[in-house]
Coordinates of C-alpha atoms and ligand atoms in Angstrom, one line a residue:
X26 CA 0.2 -0.1 0.1
X27 CA 2.8 2.6 1.0
X28 CA 4.7 1.6 -2.3
X29 CA 1.7 1.9 -4.4
X30 CA 0.9 5.3 -2.7
X31 CA 4.4 6.5 -3.3
X32 CA 4.7 5.5 -7.1
X33 CA 1.5 7.4 -7.8
X34 CA 2.6 10.5 -6.2
X35 CA 6.0 10.1 -7.9
X36 CA 4.4 9.7 -11.1
X37 CA 1.8 12.5 -10.6
X38 CA 2.0 16.2 -12.0
X39 CA -0.8 18.0 -9.8
X40 CA -1.3 16.4 -6.7
X41 CA -2.8 18.5 -3.9
X42 CA -3.8 17.2 -0.4
X43 CA -6.9 17.7 1.6
X44 CA -6.5 17.6 5.3
X45 CA -8.8 17.7 8.4
X46 CA -8.5 17.7 11.9
X47 CA -7.1 14.3 12.2
X48 CA -3.4 15.6 10.8
X49 CA -3.2 17.7 13.7
X50 CA -4.4 15.3 16.4
X51 CA -1.0 14.1 17.0
X52 CA -0.1 17.4 17.8
X53 CA -2.3 17.3 20.5
X54 CA -5.3 19.3 19.0
X55 CA -8.3 17.4 19.6
X56 CA -10.7 16.7 16.7
X57 CA -14.0 17.8 17.3
X58 CA -15.4 14.1 17.1
X59 CA -12.7 13.0 19.8
X60 CA -13.8 12.7 23.5
X61 CA -11.4 15.0 24.7
X62 CA -13.0 17.6 22.2
X63 CA -15.2 18.6 24.7
X64 CA -14.8 21.6 26.8
X65 CA -16.7 22.3 29.9
X66 CA -19.3 19.4 29.0
X67 CA -20.2 21.5 25.8
X68 CA -19.9 19.9 22.3
X69 CA -18.3 22.0 19.7
X70 CA -21.2 21.7 17.6
X71 CA -23.3 23.9 20.1
X72 CA -20.7 26.4 20.1
X73 CA -19.3 26.8 16.8
X74 CA -22.4 28.2 15.7
X75 CA -23.8 31.9 14.9
X76 CA -26.9 31.0 16.8
X77 CA -24.8 30.4 19.9
X78 CA -22.3 33.3 19.4
X79 CA -25.4 35.6 19.1
X80 CA -27.2 34.2 22.5
X81 CA -24.0 34.2 24.6
X82 CA -20.7 35.7 22.7
X83 CA -19.0 35.5 26.0
X84 CA -19.4 32.0 26.4
X85 CA -18.3 31.3 22.9
X86 CA -15.3 33.8 23.6
X87 CA -14.1 31.7 26.2
X88 CA -14.4 28.9 24.1
X89 CA -12.3 30.2 21.3
X90 CA -10.0 31.6 23.5
X91 CA -9.4 28.3 25.1
X92 CA -9.1 26.9 21.8
X93 CA -6.5 29.1 20.8
X94 CA -4.2 28.8 23.9
X95 CA -4.4 25.2 23.1
X96 CA -3.7 25.3 19.6
X97 CA -1.0 27.9 20.2
X98 CA 0.6 25.2 22.4
X99 CA 0.7 22.9 19.6
X100 CA 3.5 22.1 17.2
X101 CA 3.5 21.0 13.6
X102 CA 4.0 17.1 13.7
X103 CA 5.8 14.8 11.0
X104 CA 2.8 14.8 8.7
X105 CA 2.7 18.4 8.7
X106 CA 6.5 18.6 7.6
X107 CA 6.2 15.6 5.3
X108 CA 3.5 17.7 3.0
X109 CA 5.8 20.7 3.5
X110 CA 8.6 18.7 1.9
X111 CA 6.4 17.1 -1.0
X112 CA 5.7 20.6 -2.0
X113 CA 9.4 21.7 -1.9
X114 CA 10.2 18.5 -4.0
X115 CA 7.6 20.1 -6.7
X116 CA 5.3 17.0 -5.8
X117 CA 2.4 18.7 -4.3
X118 CA 1.0 21.8 -5.7
X119 CA -1.4 23.0 -2.7
X120 CA -2.4 21.8 0.7
X121 CA -6.4 22.4 1.1
X122 CA -7.3 22.3 4.9
X123 CA -10.3 22.5 6.8
X124 CA -7.8 23.1 9.8
X125 CA -7.8 26.4 11.6
X126 CA -5.0 25.8 13.3
X127 CA -2.5 27.3 11.2
X128 CA 0.0 24.1 11.5
X129 CA 0.5 23.6 7.7
X130 CA 2.0 26.9 7.6
X131 CA 4.0 26.8 10.7
X132 CA 5.5 23.5 9.2
X133 CA 6.5 25.6 6.1
X134 CA 4.0 24.8 3.5
X135 CA 3.6 27.4 1.1
X136 CA 0.4 26.9 -0.9
X137 CA -2.3 26.7 1.9
X138 CA -6.1 27.1 1.4
X139 CA -7.9 27.5 4.5
X140 CA -11.6 26.8 4.1
X141 CA -12.8 26.9 7.4
X142 CA -10.7 30.0 8.5
X143 CA -8.0 30.6 10.9
X144 CA -8.3 30.6 14.4
X145 CA -5.8 33.3 14.8
X146 CA -7.8 35.8 12.7
X147 CA -10.6 37.8 14.2
X148 CA -13.2 40.1 12.1
X149 CA -15.8 42.7 12.6
X150 CA -19.4 41.6 12.9
X151 CA -20.5 44.7 11.3
X152 CA -17.9 46.4 9.0
X153 CA -15.1 44.9 6.9
X154 CA -12.2 44.9 9.7
X155 CA -10.1 41.9 9.8
X156 CA -7.0 41.3 12.0
X157 CA -4.6 38.3 12.2
X158 CA -3.6 38.5 15.9
X159 CA 0.0 36.6 15.4
X160 CA 1.1 38.8 12.6
X161 CA 0.0 41.9 14.7
X162 CA 1.6 40.6 18.1
X163 CA -1.2 41.4 19.8
X164 CA -2.4 37.8 20.6
X165 CA -1.1 37.6 24.5
X166 CA -2.9 40.6 25.1
X167 CA -6.2 39.6 23.7
X168 CA -6.0 36.2 25.2
X169 CA -5.8 37.8 28.8
X170 CA -8.3 40.6 27.8
X171 CA -11.4 40.4 29.9
X172 CA -14.8 40.9 28.5
X173 CA -15.6 40.9 24.7
X174 CA -13.2 42.1 21.9
X175 CA -14.4 45.4 20.2
X176 CA -13.7 46.2 16.7
X177 CA -11.2 49.1 16.9
X178 CA -13.0 50.9 13.8
X179 CA -16.4 51.0 14.6
X180 CA -16.8 49.5 17.9
X181 CA -18.8 46.4 16.9
X182 CA -18.4 43.1 18.6
X183 CA -15.2 41.1 17.1
X184 CA -15.8 37.3 16.4
X185 CA -13.5 34.5 15.4
X186 CA -12.8 34.5 11.5
X187 CA -13.7 30.9 11.4
X188 CA -16.8 29.3 9.5
X189 CA -19.2 28.1 11.4
X190 CA -21.5 25.1 11.5
X191 CA -24.0 26.2 8.9
X192 CA -22.4 29.1 7.4
X193 CA -21.2 29.3 3.9
X194 CA -17.2 28.8 3.1
X195 CA -15.2 32.0 2.1
X196 CA -15.8 32.2 -1.7
X197 CA -12.4 33.0 -3.1
X198 CA -11.0 29.7 -1.2
X199 CA -13.6 27.4 -2.4
X200 CA -13.2 28.4 -6.0
X201 CA -9.2 28.1 -5.6
X202 CA -9.9 24.9 -4.1
X203 CA -12.3 23.7 -6.3
X204 CA -10.0 24.7 -9.6
X205 CA -7.1 22.9 -8.0
X206 CA -9.2 19.7 -7.5
X207 CA -10.7 19.7 -11.2
X208 CA -6.9 20.1 -12.4
X209 CA -5.7 17.4 -9.9
X210 CA -4.4 14.2 -11.0
X211 CA -4.1 12.6 -7.4
X212 CA -5.4 13.9 -4.0
X213 CA -4.0 12.7 -0.9
X214 CA -7.0 12.8 1.8
X215 CA -5.5 12.9 5.5
X216 CA -7.2 12.6 9.0
X217 CA -10.9 13.9 7.7
X218 CA -14.0 12.0 8.5
X219 CA -15.2 13.5 5.1
X220 CA -18.6 14.4 6.2
X221 CA -18.4 18.4 6.5
X222 CA -19.5 19.6 3.1
X223 CA -18.9 21.5 0.8
X224 CA -15.5 20.7 1.7
X225 CA -15.7 16.7 1.2
X226 CA -16.8 17.4 -2.2
X227 CA -13.0 17.7 -2.8
X228 CA -12.0 14.3 -3.3
X229 CA -15.2 13.4 -5.5
X230 CA -14.5 16.1 -8.0
X231 CA -10.6 14.8 -8.5
X232 CA -12.0 11.1 -8.7
X233 CA -14.7 12.3 -11.4
X234 CA -12.0 14.0 -13.4
X235 CA -9.7 11.0 -13.7
X236 CA -7.6 11.5 -10.5
X237 CA -6.5 9.1 -8.1
X238 CA -7.7 9.3 -4.3
X239 CA -5.0 8.0 -1.7
X240 CA -6.1 8.3 1.6
X241 CA -4.5 8.0 5.1
X242 CA -6.6 7.6 8.1
X243 CA -7.0 5.4 11.6
X244 CA -10.4 4.3 10.6
X245 CA -12.6 4.3 7.6
X246 CA -14.6 7.9 6.3
X247 CA -17.1 8.9 4.2
X248 CA -14.1 9.5 1.5
X249 CA -12.7 5.7 1.9
X250 CA -15.4 4.2 -0.8
X251 CA -14.0 6.3 -3.5
X252 CA -10.1 5.8 -2.4
X253 CA -7.9 4.2 -4.7
X254 CA -5.4 3.4 -1.9
X255 CA -6.4 3.4 1.7
X256 CA -3.8 3.3 4.4
X257 CA -4.8 2.8 7.9
X258 CA -2.4 4.6 10.3
X259 CA -1.3 7.7 12.0
X260 CA -0.5 10.2 9.7
X261 CA 2.4 11.5 11.6
X262 CA 3.9 7.7 10.9
X263 CA 2.2 7.1 7.4
X264 CA 3.4 10.4 5.7
X265 CA 7.2 10.7 6.5
X266 CA 7.3 7.0 5.2
X267 CA 5.6 8.1 1.9
X268 CA 8.1 10.8 1.4
X269 CA 11.2 8.5 2.2
X270 CA 9.9 5.9 -0.7
X271 CA 9.1 9.1 -2.7
X272 CA 12.3 10.1 -2.8
X273 CA 14.0 6.9 -3.8
X274 CA 11.6 6.6 -7.0
X275 CA 12.4 10.2 -7.7
X276 CA 15.9 11.0 -7.5
Ligands
NAD48 P1 -13.0 15.0 12.2 O1 -13.1 15.4 13.6 O2 -14.5 15.2 11.5 O3 -12.5 13.8 11.6 C1 -11.1 13.3 11.9 C2 -11.0 12.3 11.3 O4 -9.4 12.3 11.4 C3 -11.6 11.2 11.7 O5 -11.8 10.4 10.2 C4 -10.4 10.2 12.4 O6 -10.6 9.3 12.2 C5 -9.2 10.8 11.8 N1 -7.7 10.7 12.5 C6 -7.9 10.9 14.2 N2 -6.6 10.9 14.3 C7 -6.0 10.5 13.4 C8 -4.5 10.5 13.1 N3 -3.6 10.5 14.0 N4 -4.0 10.0 11.8 C9 -4.8 10.0 10.9 N5 -6.4 10.0 11.1 C10 -6.8 10.6 12.0 O7 -12.3 16.4 11.6 P2 -12.7 17.0 10.1 O8 -13.3 15.9 8.8 O9 -11.6 17.9 10.0 O10 -14.2 18.1 10.6 C11 -14.3 18.4 11.5 C12 -14.6 20.1 11.7 O11 -14.0 20.9 12.7 C13 -13.5 20.6 10.5 O12 -14.4 21.2 9.4 C14 -12.5 22.0 11.2 O13 -12.9 23.2 10.5 C15 -12.7 21.8 12.7 N6 -11.9 21.4 13.4 C16 -10.5 21.9 13.3 C17 -9.5 21.4 13.8 C18 -8.0 22.1 13.7 O14 -8.0 23.2 13.1 N7 -6.9 21.4 14.2 C19 -9.6 20.5 15.2 C20 -11.3 20.5 15.3 C21 -12.3 20.4 14.5
ZN49 ZN1 -16.0 47.3 12.7

């Protein structure tokens, strides 16, 4: 299986990766469906909605600040680094991710398309104000702040710049992702349950256009039925081995 995946990847010309929360699990970021994905007995699905934010912005902000702190402590794992290396080798055009944790970029991936936003960005609920807290160096201050964060331009409430359940995906990111998927001759599907749409269309688009689907997951997912190669295992263990094999074929 590993050899087959490596051969397919080495002979591909426009491969992409499609990743989900599972790729960050070994970095210590719980997936939403993990038991330790629970926060104060709330399910993420109950907090990551615009309705929850309308009803109780303080609760939702407390949850997001907790997640930001947790993700700040997390480092990329060998799976993130393996994808960055494939890009450097010219074997991966882009990483399309449903994760908001920034770990692909931290690992050195350059062409990262974030379908569900980024937890370190905030945006205004009224005007077009946006800020990346990591880049503007205001993260510490933000995390220790009492009360609710307000827009410096108009005074309205700020919200996390992430896509909540039931919200549309950012159009530009989705269009770029779909275009890449249409042209891709291979997609590496890693650590996603493949049940959150429209993101989960991506492997289907690749398949429909004649590309191969190579999946890595600790269990079967919604994508497994269309996978040409399914490798059961942890992303942080499987991906570096594939990269080693690919290098033997390529160089
Ligand atoms: P998910 O929680 O639905 O599924 C995670 C998948 O990863 C499962 O199929 C599981 O079997 C697999 N998995 C777990 N550990 C793995 C490992 N070590 N190696 C390989 N596979 C592993 O995640 P999803 O499909 O991304 O959808 C959940 C939504 O929640 C996403 O839209 C995302 O935006 C959000 N989310 C993001 C993060 C993050 O940014 N790290 C974390 C949790 C949730
Ligand atoms: Zn504003």
